mmCIF file of C-alpha atoms in Angstrom:
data_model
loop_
_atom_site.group_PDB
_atom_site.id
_atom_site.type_symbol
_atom_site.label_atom_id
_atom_site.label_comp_id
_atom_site.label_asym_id
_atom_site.label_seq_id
_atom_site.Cartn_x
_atom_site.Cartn_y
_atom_site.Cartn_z
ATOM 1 C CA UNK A 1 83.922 14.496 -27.518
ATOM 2 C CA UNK A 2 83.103 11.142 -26.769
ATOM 3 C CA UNK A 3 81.821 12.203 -22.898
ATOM 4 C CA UNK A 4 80.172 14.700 -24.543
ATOM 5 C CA UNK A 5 77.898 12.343 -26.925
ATOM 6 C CA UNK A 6 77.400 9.818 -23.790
ATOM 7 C CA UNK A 7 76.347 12.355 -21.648
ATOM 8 C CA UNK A 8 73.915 13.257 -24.906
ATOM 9 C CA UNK A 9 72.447 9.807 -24.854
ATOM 10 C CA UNK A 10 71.965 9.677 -21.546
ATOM 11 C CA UNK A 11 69.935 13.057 -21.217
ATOM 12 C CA UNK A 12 67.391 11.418 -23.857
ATOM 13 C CA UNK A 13 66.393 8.263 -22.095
ATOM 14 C CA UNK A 14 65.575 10.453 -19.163
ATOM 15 C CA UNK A 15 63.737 12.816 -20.414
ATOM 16 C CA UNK A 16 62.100 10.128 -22.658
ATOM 17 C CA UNK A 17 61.329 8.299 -19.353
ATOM 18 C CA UNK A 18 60.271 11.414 -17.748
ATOM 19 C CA UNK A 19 57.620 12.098 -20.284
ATOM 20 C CA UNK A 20 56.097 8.208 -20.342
ATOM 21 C CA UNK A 21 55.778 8.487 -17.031
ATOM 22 C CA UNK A 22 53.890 11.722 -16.456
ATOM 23 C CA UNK A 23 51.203 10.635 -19.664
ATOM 24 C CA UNK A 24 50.698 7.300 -17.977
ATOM 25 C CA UNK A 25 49.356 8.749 -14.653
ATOM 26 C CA UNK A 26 47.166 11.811 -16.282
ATOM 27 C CA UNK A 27 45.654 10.036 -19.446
ATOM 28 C CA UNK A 28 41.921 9.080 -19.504
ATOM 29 C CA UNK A 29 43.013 5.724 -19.573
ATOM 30 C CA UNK A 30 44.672 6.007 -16.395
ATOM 31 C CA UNK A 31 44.271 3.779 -13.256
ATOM 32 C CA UNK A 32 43.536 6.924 -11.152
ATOM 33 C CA UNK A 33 40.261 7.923 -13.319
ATOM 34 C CA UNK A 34 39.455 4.123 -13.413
ATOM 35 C CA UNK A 35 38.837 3.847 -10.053
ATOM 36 C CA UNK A 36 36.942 7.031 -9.602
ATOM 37 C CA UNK A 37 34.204 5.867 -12.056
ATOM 38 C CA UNK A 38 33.841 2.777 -10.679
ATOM 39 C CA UNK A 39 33.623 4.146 -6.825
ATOM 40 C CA UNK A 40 30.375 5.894 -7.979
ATOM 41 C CA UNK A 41 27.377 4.700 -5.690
ATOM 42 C CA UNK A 42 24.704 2.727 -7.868
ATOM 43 C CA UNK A 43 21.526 4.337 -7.450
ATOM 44 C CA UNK A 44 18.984 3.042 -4.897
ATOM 45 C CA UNK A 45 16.532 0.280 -6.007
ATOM 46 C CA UNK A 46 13.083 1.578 -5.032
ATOM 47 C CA UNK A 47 11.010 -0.633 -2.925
ATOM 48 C CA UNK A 48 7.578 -0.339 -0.949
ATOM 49 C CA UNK A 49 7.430 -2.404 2.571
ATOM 50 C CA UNK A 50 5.110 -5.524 2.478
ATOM 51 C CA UNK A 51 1.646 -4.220 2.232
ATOM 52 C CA UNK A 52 2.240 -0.973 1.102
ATOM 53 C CA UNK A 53 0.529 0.234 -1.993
ATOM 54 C CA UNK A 54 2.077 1.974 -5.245
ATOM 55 C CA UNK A 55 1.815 5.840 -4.794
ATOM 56 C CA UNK A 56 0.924 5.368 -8.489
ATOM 57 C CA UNK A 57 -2.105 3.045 -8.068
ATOM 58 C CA UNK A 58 -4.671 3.647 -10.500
ATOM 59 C CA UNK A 59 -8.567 3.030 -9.390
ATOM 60 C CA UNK A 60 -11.795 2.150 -11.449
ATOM 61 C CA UNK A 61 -15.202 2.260 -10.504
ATOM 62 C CA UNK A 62 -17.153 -0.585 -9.015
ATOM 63 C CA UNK A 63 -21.074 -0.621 -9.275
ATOM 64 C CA UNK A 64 -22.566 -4.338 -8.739
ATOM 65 C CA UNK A 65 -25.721 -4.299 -11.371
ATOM 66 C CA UNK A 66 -28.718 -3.127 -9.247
ATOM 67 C CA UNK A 67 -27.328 -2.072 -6.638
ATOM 68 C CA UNK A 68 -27.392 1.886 -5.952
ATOM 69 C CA UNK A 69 -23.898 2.933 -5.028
ATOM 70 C CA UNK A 70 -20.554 3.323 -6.565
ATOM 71 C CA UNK A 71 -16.969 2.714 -5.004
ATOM 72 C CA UNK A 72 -13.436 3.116 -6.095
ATOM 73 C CA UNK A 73 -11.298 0.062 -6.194
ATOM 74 C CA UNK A 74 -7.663 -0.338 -6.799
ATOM 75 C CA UNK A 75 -7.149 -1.240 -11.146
ATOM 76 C CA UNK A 76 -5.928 -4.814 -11.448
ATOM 77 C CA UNK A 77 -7.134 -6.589 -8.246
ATOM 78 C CA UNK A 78 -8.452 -9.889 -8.278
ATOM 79 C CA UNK A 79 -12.202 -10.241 -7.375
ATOM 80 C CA UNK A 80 -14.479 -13.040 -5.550
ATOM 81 C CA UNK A 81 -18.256 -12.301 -5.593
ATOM 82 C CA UNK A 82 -20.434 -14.216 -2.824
ATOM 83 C CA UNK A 83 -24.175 -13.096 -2.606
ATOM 84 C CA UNK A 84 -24.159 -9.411 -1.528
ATOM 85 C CA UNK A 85 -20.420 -9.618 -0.900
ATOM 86 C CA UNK A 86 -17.710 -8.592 -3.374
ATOM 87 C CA UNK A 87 -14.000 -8.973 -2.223
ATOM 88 C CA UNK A 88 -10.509 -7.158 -4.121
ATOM 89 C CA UNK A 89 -7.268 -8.563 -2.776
ATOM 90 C CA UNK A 90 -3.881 -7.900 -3.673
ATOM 91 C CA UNK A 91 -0.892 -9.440 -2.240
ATOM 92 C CA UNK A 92 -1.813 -8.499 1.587
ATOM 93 C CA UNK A 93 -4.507 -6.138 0.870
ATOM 94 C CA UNK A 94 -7.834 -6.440 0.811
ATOM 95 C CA UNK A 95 -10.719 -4.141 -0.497
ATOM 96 C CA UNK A 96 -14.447 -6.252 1.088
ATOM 97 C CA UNK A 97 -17.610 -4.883 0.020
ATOM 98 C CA UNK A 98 -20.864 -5.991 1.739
ATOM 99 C CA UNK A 99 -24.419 -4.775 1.202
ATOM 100 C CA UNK A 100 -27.285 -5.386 3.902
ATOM 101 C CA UNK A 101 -30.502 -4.523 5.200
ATOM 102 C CA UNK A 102 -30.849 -2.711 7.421
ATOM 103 C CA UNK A 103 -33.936 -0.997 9.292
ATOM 104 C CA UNK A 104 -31.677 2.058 10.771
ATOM 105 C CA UNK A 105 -28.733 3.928 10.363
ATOM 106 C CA UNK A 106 -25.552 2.509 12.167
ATOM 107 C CA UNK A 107 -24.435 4.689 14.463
ATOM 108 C CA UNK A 108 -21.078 4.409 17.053
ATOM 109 C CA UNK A 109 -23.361 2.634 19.682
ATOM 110 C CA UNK A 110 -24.823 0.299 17.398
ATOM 111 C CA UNK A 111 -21.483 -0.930 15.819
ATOM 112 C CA UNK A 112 -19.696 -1.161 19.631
ATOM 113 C CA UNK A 113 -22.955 -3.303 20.371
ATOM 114 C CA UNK A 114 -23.533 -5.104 17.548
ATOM 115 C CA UNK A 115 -20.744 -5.373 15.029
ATOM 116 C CA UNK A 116 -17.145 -5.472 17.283
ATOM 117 C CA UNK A 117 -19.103 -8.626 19.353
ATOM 118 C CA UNK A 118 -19.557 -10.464 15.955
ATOM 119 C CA UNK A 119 -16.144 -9.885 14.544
ATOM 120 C CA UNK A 120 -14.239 -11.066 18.209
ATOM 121 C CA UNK A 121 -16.012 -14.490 17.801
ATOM 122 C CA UNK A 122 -14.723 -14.544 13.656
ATOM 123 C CA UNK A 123 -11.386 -12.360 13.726
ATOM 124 C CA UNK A 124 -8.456 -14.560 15.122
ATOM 125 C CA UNK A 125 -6.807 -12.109 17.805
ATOM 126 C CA UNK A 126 -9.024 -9.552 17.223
ATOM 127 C CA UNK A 127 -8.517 -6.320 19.417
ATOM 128 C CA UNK A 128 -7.953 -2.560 19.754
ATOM 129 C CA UNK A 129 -11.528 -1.678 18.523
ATOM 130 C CA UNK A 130 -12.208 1.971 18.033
ATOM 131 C CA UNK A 131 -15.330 3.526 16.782
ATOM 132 C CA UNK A 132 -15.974 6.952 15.328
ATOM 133 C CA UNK A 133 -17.888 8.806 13.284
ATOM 134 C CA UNK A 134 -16.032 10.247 10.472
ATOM 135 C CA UNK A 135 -16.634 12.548 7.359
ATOM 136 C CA UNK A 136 -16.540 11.387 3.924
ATOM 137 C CA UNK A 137 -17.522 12.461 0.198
ATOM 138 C CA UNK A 138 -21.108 10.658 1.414
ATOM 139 C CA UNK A 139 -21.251 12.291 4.491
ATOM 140 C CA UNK A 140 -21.327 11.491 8.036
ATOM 141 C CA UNK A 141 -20.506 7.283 8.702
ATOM 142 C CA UNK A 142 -19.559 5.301 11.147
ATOM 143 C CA UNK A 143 -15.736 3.778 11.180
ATOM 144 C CA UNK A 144 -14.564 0.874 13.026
ATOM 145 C CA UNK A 145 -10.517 0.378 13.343
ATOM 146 C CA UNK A 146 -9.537 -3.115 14.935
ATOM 147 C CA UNK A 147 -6.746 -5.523 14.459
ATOM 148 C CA UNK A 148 -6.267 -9.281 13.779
ATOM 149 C CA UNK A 149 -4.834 -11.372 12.417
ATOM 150 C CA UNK A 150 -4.727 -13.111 8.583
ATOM 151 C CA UNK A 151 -5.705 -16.049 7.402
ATOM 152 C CA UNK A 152 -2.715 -18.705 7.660
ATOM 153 C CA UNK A 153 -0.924 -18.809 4.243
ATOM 154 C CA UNK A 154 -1.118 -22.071 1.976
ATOM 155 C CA UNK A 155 1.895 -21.652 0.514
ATOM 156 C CA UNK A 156 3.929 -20.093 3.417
ATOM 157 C CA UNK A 157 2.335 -21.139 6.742
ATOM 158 C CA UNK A 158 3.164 -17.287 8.124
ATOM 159 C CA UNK A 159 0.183 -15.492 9.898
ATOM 160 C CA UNK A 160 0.045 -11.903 9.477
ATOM 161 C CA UNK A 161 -0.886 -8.764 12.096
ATOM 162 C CA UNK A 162 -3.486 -6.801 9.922
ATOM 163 C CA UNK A 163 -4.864 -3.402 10.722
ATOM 164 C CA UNK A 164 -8.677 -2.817 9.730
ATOM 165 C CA UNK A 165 -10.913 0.067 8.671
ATOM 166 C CA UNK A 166 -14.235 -0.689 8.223
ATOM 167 C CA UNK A 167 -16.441 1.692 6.937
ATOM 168 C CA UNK A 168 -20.799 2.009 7.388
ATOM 169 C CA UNK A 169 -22.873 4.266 4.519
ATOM 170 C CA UNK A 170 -26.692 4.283 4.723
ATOM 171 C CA UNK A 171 -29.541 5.523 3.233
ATOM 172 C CA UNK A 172 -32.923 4.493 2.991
ATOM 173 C CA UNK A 173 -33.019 1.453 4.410
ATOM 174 C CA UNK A 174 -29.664 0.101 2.618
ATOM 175 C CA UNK A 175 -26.011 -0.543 4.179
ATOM 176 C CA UNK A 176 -22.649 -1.200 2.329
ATOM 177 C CA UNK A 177 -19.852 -1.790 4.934
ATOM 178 C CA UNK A 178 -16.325 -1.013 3.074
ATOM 179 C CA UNK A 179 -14.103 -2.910 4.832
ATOM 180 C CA UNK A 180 -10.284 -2.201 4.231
ATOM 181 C CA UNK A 181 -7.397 -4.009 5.183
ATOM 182 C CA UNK A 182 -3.550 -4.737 5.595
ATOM 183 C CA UNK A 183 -0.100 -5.312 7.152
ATOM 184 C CA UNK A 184 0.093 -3.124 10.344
ATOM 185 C CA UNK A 185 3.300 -1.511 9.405
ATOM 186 C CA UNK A 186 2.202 -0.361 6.001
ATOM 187 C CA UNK A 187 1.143 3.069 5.367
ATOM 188 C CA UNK A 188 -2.111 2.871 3.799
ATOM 189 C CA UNK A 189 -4.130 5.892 4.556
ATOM 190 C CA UNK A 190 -3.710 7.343 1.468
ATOM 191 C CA UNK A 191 -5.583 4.615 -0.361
ATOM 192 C CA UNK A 192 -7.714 3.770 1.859
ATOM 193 C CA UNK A 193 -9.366 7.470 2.241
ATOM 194 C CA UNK A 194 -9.428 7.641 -1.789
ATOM 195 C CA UNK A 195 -11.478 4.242 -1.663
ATOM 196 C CA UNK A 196 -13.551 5.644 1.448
ATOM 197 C CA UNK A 197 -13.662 8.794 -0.107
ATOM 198 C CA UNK A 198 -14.953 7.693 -3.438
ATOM 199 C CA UNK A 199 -18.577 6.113 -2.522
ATOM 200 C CA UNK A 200 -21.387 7.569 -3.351
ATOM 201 C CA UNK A 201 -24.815 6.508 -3.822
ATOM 202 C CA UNK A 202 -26.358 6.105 -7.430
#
């Protein structure tokens, strides 16, 4: 009787064993389900290369006070006025408006003759000029693509390669050369058609 009641005992603790040892390894609280959780993969932090502007960029309307024509510019740009020229910058971008007078329309020939000459004596490295005539919102104009380079930073010292699109609207006498620019490796051609898009005369 004795064997019998050790054998008893004995059968408990196992079974009691048994039975702690299975709930510790299925629980919710178990190591196995703690380390799934935490091997989830944190979602991506969003980011735009340097230069590239917000897909969700709003625009307003610019239209200098007497002067006929209206262009979109990117909401929340800073802004330098000198004379007939109005400049929106942003970071590395840069939205230059300039108004002139001008006897004729610009046309391709005029701009190779004229205008890239000019801007190889101002534009540091300036190269890989190509003129076209394009169609916008206004109608036919005249585009000029080049690259330079930037300004040297203050704060930095770096340089930066900038790609250029400068546009040339006309009527009656009046020019406004849109002149858009950034990094070369950001992907601007959205915004800058919207801008180039947007002008029309008032």
């Amino acid at each position: 009787m004795a064997r019998v009641r050790i054998y008893g005992v004995i059968g408990l603790v196992l079974v009691a064993a048994v039975t702690s040892g299975c709930s510790g390894s299925t629980g919710p609280g178990s190591g196995t389900a703690s380390r799934s959780t935490s091997g989830q993969a944190a979602p991506p932090t969003e980011s735009n290369p340097p230069g590239d502007i917000p897909d969700n960029q709003a625009y307003v309307g610019f239209r200098p006070a007497g002067r006929g024509f209206l262009v979109k510019v990117p909401e929340g740009w800073s802004r330098a006025e000198k004379g007939n020229t109005t400049i929106f910058t942003d970071k590395l971008n840069q939205v230059r408006v300039d108004e002139v007078r001008a006897p004729a329309a610009p046309t391709t020939a005029s701009v190779t003759r004229d205008v890239v000459p000019k801007l190889r004596r101002e534009v540091s490295r300036f190269g890989e000029a190509n003129v076209t005539l394009v169609s916008r919102h206004a109608g036919k104009v005249v585009r000029l693509e080049y690259r330079g380079d930037s300004a040297t930073d203050p704060v930095t010292g770096k340089v930066v390669r900038d790609a250029f699109e400068r546009y040339a609207f006309y009527r009656r006498g009046h020019e406004v050369d849109i002149t858009l620019s950034g990094p070369v490796n950001a992907d601007n051609v959205d915004p800058w058609r919207v801008i180039s898009d947007s002008f029309t005369w008032q």
